[in-house]
CSV table of N, CA, C and O in Angstrom, one decimal:
chain,number,residue,atom,x,y,z
A,20,MET,N,-46.8,7.7,21.8
A,20,MET,CA,-45.7,8.0,22.4
A,20,MET,C,-44.6,6.3,23.3
A,20,MET,O,-45.7,5.6,23.5
A,21,SER,N,-43.8,6.2,23.0
A,21,SER,CA,-42.8,5.0,23.3
A,21,SER,C,-42.8,5.4,24.7
A,21,SER,O,-42.3,6.0,25.5
A,22,PRO,N,-43.0,4.2,25.5
A,22,PRO,CA,-42.5,4.4,26.8
A,22,PRO,C,-41.1,4.1,27.2
A,22,PRO,O,-40.8,4.6,28.2
A,23,TRP,N,-40.7,4.0,26.4
A,23,TRP,CA,-39.0,3.5,26.1
A,23,TRP,C,-38.5,5.1,25.8
A,23,TRP,O,-39.1,5.7,24.3
A,24,PRO,N,-37.4,5.4,26.6
A,24,PRO,CA,-36.5,6.6,26.0
A,24,PRO,C,-35.7,6.6,24.8
A,24,PRO,O,-35.5,5.2,24.3
A,25,ARG,N,-35.7,7.5,23.7
A,25,ARG,CA,-34.4,7.4,22.7
A,25,ARG,C,-33.5,6.9,23.1
A,25,ARG,O,-32.7,8.0,23.8
A,26,PRO,N,-32.8,6.1,22.4
A,26,PRO,CA,-31.7,5.9,22.5
A,26,PRO,C,-30.4,7.1,22.1
A,26,PRO,O,-30.9,7.7,20.9
A,27,GLN,N,-29.4,7.4,22.4
A,27,GLN,CA,-29.2,8.8,22.4
A,27,GLN,C,-27.7,7.9,21.0
A,27,GLN,O,-27.2,6.5,21.2
A,28,ARG,N,-27.3,8.9,20.2
A,28,ARG,CA,-26.6,8.7,19.6
A,28,ARG,C,-25.4,9.4,19.7
A,28,ARG,O,-25.2,10.6,19.6
A,29,ALA,N,-23.7,9.1,19.1
A,29,ALA,CA,-23.0,9.7,18.7
A,29,ALA,C,-23.5,11.0,17.7
A,29,ALA,O,-24.0,10.8,16.8
A,30,PRO,N,-22.7,12.0,17.7
A,30,PRO,CA,-23.2,13.4,16.6
A,30,PRO,C,-22.5,13.4,15.4
A,30,PRO,O,-21.8,12.5,15.4
A,31,TRP,N,-22.7,13.6,14.4
A,31,TRP,CA,-22.6,13.5,12.9
A,31,TRP,C,-21.3,13.8,13.2
A,31,TRP,O,-20.3,13.5,12.1
A,32,TRP,N,-20.8,15.1,13.5
A,32,TRP,CA,-19.6,15.5,13.9
A,32,TRP,C,-17.9,14.2,13.9
A,32,TRP,O,-17.2,14.3,13.5
A,33,PHE,N,-18.5,13.5,15.0
A,33,PHE,CA,-18.0,12.8,16.1
A,33,PHE,C,-17.6,11.7,15.0
A,33,PHE,O,-16.6,11.1,14.4
A,34,THR,N,-19.2,11.4,14.1
A,34,THR,CA,-19.2,9.9,13.4
A,34,THR,C,-18.2,10.6,12.1
A,34,THR,O,-17.5,9.7,11.5
A,35,LEU,N,-18.3,11.5,11.4
A,35,LEU,CA,-17.2,11.8,10.6
A,35,LEU,C,-16.2,12.2,10.7
A,35,LEU,O,-15.2,11.4,10.1
A,36,LEU,N,-15.6,12.4,12.2
A,36,LEU,CA,-14.4,12.5,12.6
A,36,LEU,C,-14.0,10.9,12.6
A,36,LEU,O,-12.7,10.5,12.2
A,37,LEU,N,-14.5,10.1,13.0
A,37,LEU,CA,-13.7,8.1,13.0
A,37,LEU,C,-13.9,8.1,12.1
A,37,LEU,O,-12.4,7.5,11.5
A,38,ILE,N,-14.3,8.2,11.0
A,38,ILE,CA,-14.4,8.1,9.6
A,38,ILE,C,-12.9,8.6,8.8
A,38,ILE,O,-12.2,8.0,8.7
A,39,ILE,N,-12.6,9.7,9.1
A,39,ILE,CA,-11.4,10.2,9.1
A,39,ILE,C,-10.3,10.0,9.2
A,39,ILE,O,-9.3,9.6,8.7
A,40,ILE,N,-10.7,9.3,10.7
A,40,ILE,CA,-9.5,8.8,11.1
A,40,ILE,C,-8.8,7.6,11.0
A,40,ILE,O,-8.0,7.2,10.7
A,41,VAL,N,-10.4,6.9,10.5
A,41,VAL,CA,-9.9,5.3,10.3
A,41,VAL,C,-9.8,4.8,8.8
A,41,VAL,O,-9.0,4.2,8.5
A,42,LEU,N,-9.8,5.8,7.8
A,42,LEU,CA,-9.6,5.5,6.5
A,42,LEU,C,-8.0,5.5,5.9
A,42,LEU,O,-7.6,4.7,5.2
A,43,PRO,N,-7.0,6.3,6.9
A,43,PRO,CA,-5.7,6.2,6.4
A,43,PRO,C,-5.4,4.5,7.0
A,43,PRO,O,-4.7,3.9,6.6
A,44,GLY,N,-5.6,4.6,8.1
A,44,GLY,CA,-5.4,2.7,8.7
A,44,GLY,C,-6.3,1.8,7.6
A,44,GLY,O,-5.4,0.3,7.9
A,45,MET,N,-7.1,2.0,6.9
A,45,MET,CA,-7.6,1.3,6.0
A,45,MET,C,-6.9,1.2,5.0
A,45,MET,O,-6.7,-0.3,4.3
A,46,ALA,N,-6.5,2.0,4.9
A,46,ALA,CA,-4.9,1.9,3.2
A,46,ALA,C,-4.1,1.2,3.8
A,46,ALA,O,-3.1,1.1,3.2
A,47,PHE,N,-3.8,0.9,4.8
A,47,PHE,CA,-2.5,0.0,5.4
A,47,PHE,C,-3.0,-1.3,5.0
A,47,PHE,O,-1.5,-2.2,5.0
A,48,ILE,N,-4.1,-2.1,4.7
A,48,ILE,CA,-4.5,-2.8,4.0
A,48,ILE,C,-3.4,-3.4,2.8
A,48,ILE,O,-2.4,-4.6,3.2
A,49,PRO,N,-3.5,-3.0,1.6
A,49,PRO,CA,-2.7,-3.5,0.8
A,49,PRO,C,-1.3,-3.2,1.2
A,49,PRO,O,-0.2,-4.5,0.8
A,50,GLN,N,-0.6,-2.5,2.0
A,50,GLN,CA,0.9,-2.6,2.1
A,50,GLN,C,1.1,-3.7,3.0
A,50,GLN,O,1.8,-3.6,3.3
A,51,ALA,N,-0.2,-4.3,3.8
A,51,ALA,CA,0.6,-5.3,5.2
A,51,ALA,C,0.7,-6.7,4.4
A,51,ALA,O,1.7,-7.0,4.3
A,52,SER,N,0.4,-6.8,2.9
A,52,SER,CA,0.8,-8.2,2.6
A,52,SER,C,2.3,-8.1,2.3
A,52,SER,O,3.2,-9.5,2.6
A,53,ALA,N,3.0,-6.7,1.8
A,53,ALA,CA,4.4,-6.7,1.6
A,53,ALA,C,5.0,-7.1,3.4
A,53,ALA,O,5.6,-7.3,3.5
A,54,ILE,N,4.2,-6.4,4.1
A,54,ILE,CA,5.0,-6.5,5.3
A,54,ILE,C,4.7,-8.3,6.1
A,54,ILE,O,5.6,-8.7,6.4
A,55,LEU,N,4.0,-8.3,5.9
A,55,LEU,CA,3.3,-10.4,6.0
A,55,LEU,C,4.6,-11.2,5.5
A,55,LEU,O,4.9,-11.9,5.9
A,56,GLU,N,4.9,-10.8,4.0
A,56,GLU,CA,6.1,-11.7,3.3
A,56,GLU,C,7.1,-11.6,4.0
A,56,GLU,O,7.6,-12.3,4.8
A,57,ASP,N,7.7,-10.6,4.6
A,57,ASP,CA,9.1,-10.0,5.6
A,57,ASP,C,9.0,-10.5,6.9
A,57,ASP,O,10.0,-10.9,7.3
A,58,ALA,N,7.4,-10.4,7.7
A,58,ALA,CA,7.9,-11.2,8.6
A,58,ALA,C,7.2,-12.7,9.1
A,58,ALA,O,7.3,-13.1,9.8
A,59,ARG,N,7.3,-13.3,7.6
A,59,ARG,CA,6.6,-14.8,7.8
A,59,ARG,C,7.9,-16.1,8.6
A,59,ARG,O,8.1,-16.5,9.3
A,60,TRP,N,9.1,-15.6,8.8
A,60,TRP,CA,10.4,-15.8,9.6
A,60,TRP,C,10.3,-16.1,10.9
A,60,TRP,O,11.3,-16.7,11.2
A,61,LEU,N,10.0,-14.7,11.5
A,61,LEU,CA,9.4,-14.4,12.5
A,61,LEU,C,8.3,-15.7,13.1
A,61,LEU,O,8.3,-15.4,14.4
A,62,GLY,N,7.5,-15.8,12.5
A,62,GLY,CA,6.3,-16.5,12.5
A,62,GLY,C,5.2,-15.4,13.5
A,62,GLY,O,4.4,-15.9,14.1
A,63,THR,N,4.9,-14.1,12.7
A,63,THR,CA,4.5,-13.4,13.4
A,63,THR,C,3.0,-12.8,11.9
A,63,THR,O,3.2,-11.1,11.8
A,64,SER,N,3.6,-13.9,11.3
A,64,SER,CA,2.6,-12.5,10.2
A,64,SER,C,1.3,-12.5,10.2
A,64,SER,O,1.2,-11.6,9.3
A,65,TYR,N,0.7,-12.9,11.1
A,65,TYR,CA,-0.9,-12.6,11.3
A,65,TYR,C,-1.3,-10.9,12.4
A,65,TYR,O,-2.2,-10.2,12.3
A,66,VAL,N,0.3,-10.6,12.6
A,66,VAL,CA,-0.1,-9.0,13.2
A,66,VAL,C,-0.3,-7.8,12.4
A,66,VAL,O,-0.7,-6.7,12.4
A,67,GLY,N,0.6,-8.5,11.2
A,67,GLY,CA,0.2,-6.9,10.0
A,67,GLY,C,-1.5,-7.2,9.6
A,67,GLY,O,-1.9,-6.1,9.1
A,68,TRP,N,-2.3,-7.8,9.9
A,68,TRP,CA,-4.0,-7.8,9.6
A,68,TRP,C,-4.5,-7.9,10.8
A,68,TRP,O,-5.7,-7.5,10.7
A,69,LEU,N,-4.1,-7.5,11.9
A,69,LEU,CA,-4.4,-7.3,13.4
A,69,LEU,C,-4.6,-5.8,13.6
A,69,LEU,O,-5.8,-5.7,14.1
A,70,TYR,N,-3.8,-5.2,12.6
A,70,TYR,CA,-3.9,-3.8,13.2
A,70,TYR,C,-5.2,-2.9,12.2
A,70,TYR,O,-5.9,-2.5,12.8
A,71,PRO,N,-5.8,-3.4,10.9
A,71,PRO,CA,-6.8,-2.4,10.5
A,71,PRO,C,-8.4,-3.4,11.2
A,71,PRO,O,-9.4,-2.3,11.7
A,72,VAL,N,-8.2,-4.2,12.1
A,72,VAL,CA,-9.7,-4.8,12.7
A,72,VAL,C,-9.2,-4.4,14.0
A,72,VAL,O,-10.5,-3.6,14.6
A,73,TYR,N,-8.0,-3.7,14.8
A,73,TYR,CA,-8.2,-2.9,16.1
A,73,TYR,C,-8.6,-1.5,15.6
A,73,TYR,O,-9.5,-1.2,16.6
A,74,ILE,N,-8.5,-1.1,14.4
A,74,ILE,CA,-8.4,0.3,14.2
A,74,ILE,C,-9.8,-0.1,14.2
A,74,ILE,O,-11.0,1.5,14.8
A,75,LEU,N,-10.9,0.0,13.4
A,75,LEU,CA,-11.8,-0.7,13.2
A,75,LEU,C,-12.7,-1.1,14.8
A,75,LEU,O,-13.8,-0.2,14.6
A,76,LEU,N,-12.4,-2.1,15.5
A,76,LEU,CA,-13.1,-2.2,16.7
A,76,LEU,C,-12.8,-1.0,17.8
A,76,LEU,O,-13.9,-0.3,18.0
A,77,SER,N,-12.1,-0.5,17.6
A,77,SER,CA,-11.4,1.0,18.2
A,77,SER,C,-13.1,1.9,17.5
A,77,SER,O,-13.2,2.5,19.0
A,78,ALA,N,-12.6,2.1,16.8
A,78,ALA,CA,-13.8,3.2,16.5
A,78,ALA,C,-15.2,3.0,16.5
A,78,ALA,O,-15.8,3.6,17.2
A,79,VAL,N,-15.4,1.7,17.0
A,79,VAL,CA,-17.2,1.4,16.3
A,79,VAL,C,-17.2,1.3,18.6
A,79,VAL,O,-18.5,2.1,18.4
A,80,ILE,N,-16.2,1.0,18.9
A,80,ILE,CA,-16.2,1.2,20.3
A,80,ILE,C,-16.7,2.4,20.7
A,80,ILE,O,-17.3,3.1,21.9
A,81,ALA,N,-15.9,3.2,20.2
A,81,ALA,CA,-15.6,4.9,20.5
A,81,ALA,C,-17.0,5.3,20.1
A,81,ALA,O,-17.6,6.4,20.9
A,82,TRP,N,-17.2,5.2,19.1
A,82,TRP,CA,-18.6,5.7,18.3
A,82,TRP,C,-20.1,4.9,19.5
A,82,TRP,O,-20.7,6.2,19.4
A,83,VAL,N,-20.1,4.0,19.9
A,83,VAL,CA,-21.2,3.4,20.5
A,83,VAL,C,-21.1,3.8,22.2
A,83,VAL,O,-22.1,4.4,22.7
A,84,CYS,N,-19.8,4.1,23.1
A,84,CYS,CA,-19.7,4.8,24.2
A,84,CYS,C,-19.8,6.3,24.2
A,84,CYS,O,-19.5,6.6,25.1
A,85,TYR,N,-19.8,6.9,22.9
A,85,TYR,CA,-19.5,8.4,23.0
A,85,TYR,C,-20.5,9.1,24.1
A,85,TYR,O,-21.0,9.9,24.7
A,86,PRO,N,-21.9,8.4,23.3
A,86,PRO,CA,-23.2,9.1,24.4
A,86,PRO,C,-23.3,9.2,25.8
A,86,PRO,O,-23.5,10.0,26.4
A,87,GLN,N,-22.9,7.8,26.3
A,87,GLN,CA,-22.5,8.2,27.7
A,87,GLN,C,-20.9,8.4,28.5
A,87,GLN,O,-21.1,8.5,29.6
A,88,ARG,N,-20.2,7.9,27.5
A,88,ARG,CA,-18.9,8.2,28.6
A,88,ARG,C,-18.0,8.3,27.3
A,88,ARG,O,-17.1,8.0,26.4
A,89,ARG,N,-18.0,10.1,27.3
A,89,ARG,CA,-17.2,10.9,26.4
A,89,ARG,C,-15.9,10.4,26.7
A,89,ARG,O,-14.7,10.6,25.3
A,90,THR,N,-15.4,10.7,27.8
A,90,THR,CA,-13.4,10.8,27.7
A,90,THR,C,-13.2,9.5,27.5
A,90,THR,O,-12.0,9.6,26.9
A,91,ILE,N,-13.9,8.4,27.5
A,91,ILE,CA,-13.1,7.0,27.4
A,91,ILE,C,-13.1,6.9,25.2
A,91,ILE,O,-12.2,6.6,25.3
A,92,ALA,N,-14.1,7.6,24.9
A,92,ALA,CA,-14.4,8.0,23.7
A,92,ALA,C,-13.0,8.7,23.0
A,92,ALA,O,-12.6,8.1,21.8
A,93,TRP,N,-12.6,9.6,23.4
A,93,TRP,CA,-11.4,10.6,23.1
A,93,TRP,C,-10.4,9.6,23.4
A,93,TRP,O,-9.7,10.1,22.9
A,94,ILE,N,-10.2,9.1,24.5
A,94,ILE,CA,-9.2,8.2,24.4
A,94,ILE,C,-9.1,7.5,23.6
A,94,ILE,O,-7.5,7.3,23.6
A,95,LEU,N,-9.7,6.4,23.4
A,95,LEU,CA,-10.0,5.4,22.6
A,95,LEU,C,-9.4,6.1,20.6
A,95,LEU,O,-8.9,5.5,20.6
A,96,VAL,N,-10.3,7.5,21.1
A,96,VAL,CA,-9.5,7.9,19.5
A,96,VAL,C,-8.3,8.5,19.3
A,96,VAL,O,-7.4,8.7,18.6
A,97,ALA,N,-7.7,8.8,20.7
A,97,ALA,CA,-6.1,9.1,20.8
A,97,ALA,C,-5.6,8.4,20.6
A,97,ALA,O,-4.2,8.2,19.8
A,98,LEU,N,-5.9,7.3,21.1
A,98,LEU,CA,-5.0,5.8,20.8
A,98,LEU,C,-5.0,5.5,19.2
A,98,LEU,O,-3.7,5.3,19.0
A,99,ILE,N,-5.9,5.7,18.8
A,99,ILE,CA,-5.7,5.4,16.9
A,99,ILE,C,-5.1,6.1,16.5
A,99,ILE,O,-4.4,5.5,16.0
A,100,VAL,N,-5.3,7.2,17.1
A,100,VAL,CA,-3.8,8.4,16.4
A,100,VAL,C,-2.7,7.8,16.4
A,100,VAL,O,-1.7,8.2,15.8
A,101,ILE,N,-2.2,8.1,17.9
A,101,ILE,CA,-0.7,7.6,18.6
A,101,ILE,C,-0.6,6.2,17.5
A,101,ILE,O,0.7,6.1,17.0
A,102,THR,N,-1.4,5.2,17.6
A,102,THR,CA,-0.9,4.0,17.3
A,102,THR,C,-0.6,4.0,15.3
A,102,THR,O,0.5,3.6,14.8
A,103,MET,N,-1.5,4.7,15.1
A,103,MET,CA,-1.5,4.8,13.3
A,103,MET,C,-0.3,5.7,13.2
A,103,MET,O,0.6,5.4,11.8
A,104,ALA,N,0.3,6.8,13.9
A,104,ALA,CA,1.5,7.9,13.8
A,104,ALA,C,2.4,6.8,13.7
A,104,ALA,O,3.6,7.2,13.1
A,105,GLY,N,2.2,6.0,15.3
A,105,GLY,CA,3.7,5.0,15.5
A,105,GLY,C,4.3,4.2,14.2
A,105,GLY,O,5.3,3.9,13.8
A,106,LEU,N,2.8,3.2,13.5
A,106,LEU,CA,3.1,2.8,12.8
A,106,LEU,C,3.3,3.3,11.6
A,106,LEU,O,4.6,2.1,10.9
A,107,PHE,N,3.3,4.1,11.1
A,107,PHE,CA,3.4,4.5,9.7
A,107,PHE,C,4.8,5.6,10.2
A,107,PHE,O,5.6,5.0,8.8
A,108,VAL,N,4.9,5.9,10.9
A,108,VAL,CA,6.7,6.3,11.3
A,108,VAL,C,7.4,5.4,11.1
A,108,VAL,O,8.6,5.3,10.6
A,109,THR,N,7.0,4.2,11.6
A,109,THR,CA,7.9,3.1,11.6
A,109,THR,C,8.1,2.0,10.4
A,109,THR,O,9.4,1.6,9.8
A,110,ILE,N,6.8,1.9,9.8
A,110,ILE,CA,7.3,1.6,8.7
A,110,ILE,C,7.9,2.3,6.9
A,110,ILE,O,8.5,1.9,6.1
A,111,GLY,N,7.5,3.6,7.8
A,111,GLY,CA,8.3,4.3,6.4
A,111,GLY,C,7.0,4.8,5.7
A,111,GLY,O,8.0,5.6,4.1
A,112,LEU,N,5.5,5.2,5.9
A,112,LEU,CA,4.7,5.2,4.7
A,112,LEU,C,4.7,6.9,5.1
A,112,LEU,O,3.5,6.9,4.4
A,113,VAL,N,5.1,7.9,5.6
A,113,VAL,CA,4.8,9.1,5.8
A,113,VAL,C,5.9,9.6,4.8
A,113,VAL,O,7.1,9.5,4.3
């Protein structure tokens, strides 16, 4: 028997939910090249590649903090969904 308590993990359904939510965000990567070409004259071409990084980091942080801080995890999931919906509506991918 180990003297250290076993670390808690996020439940399987929360992990599956995060994967389902992140997949459409990763589908944004092919469209980012066209957006980057349009945004080069603005000097903001890097912003198109920051969105997938934001989605991944938010999902990982939500997954890690779920066992102790469930409210923060759900807030991060809601932010992912809201930003994804806003971006897809703005770009016209819906």
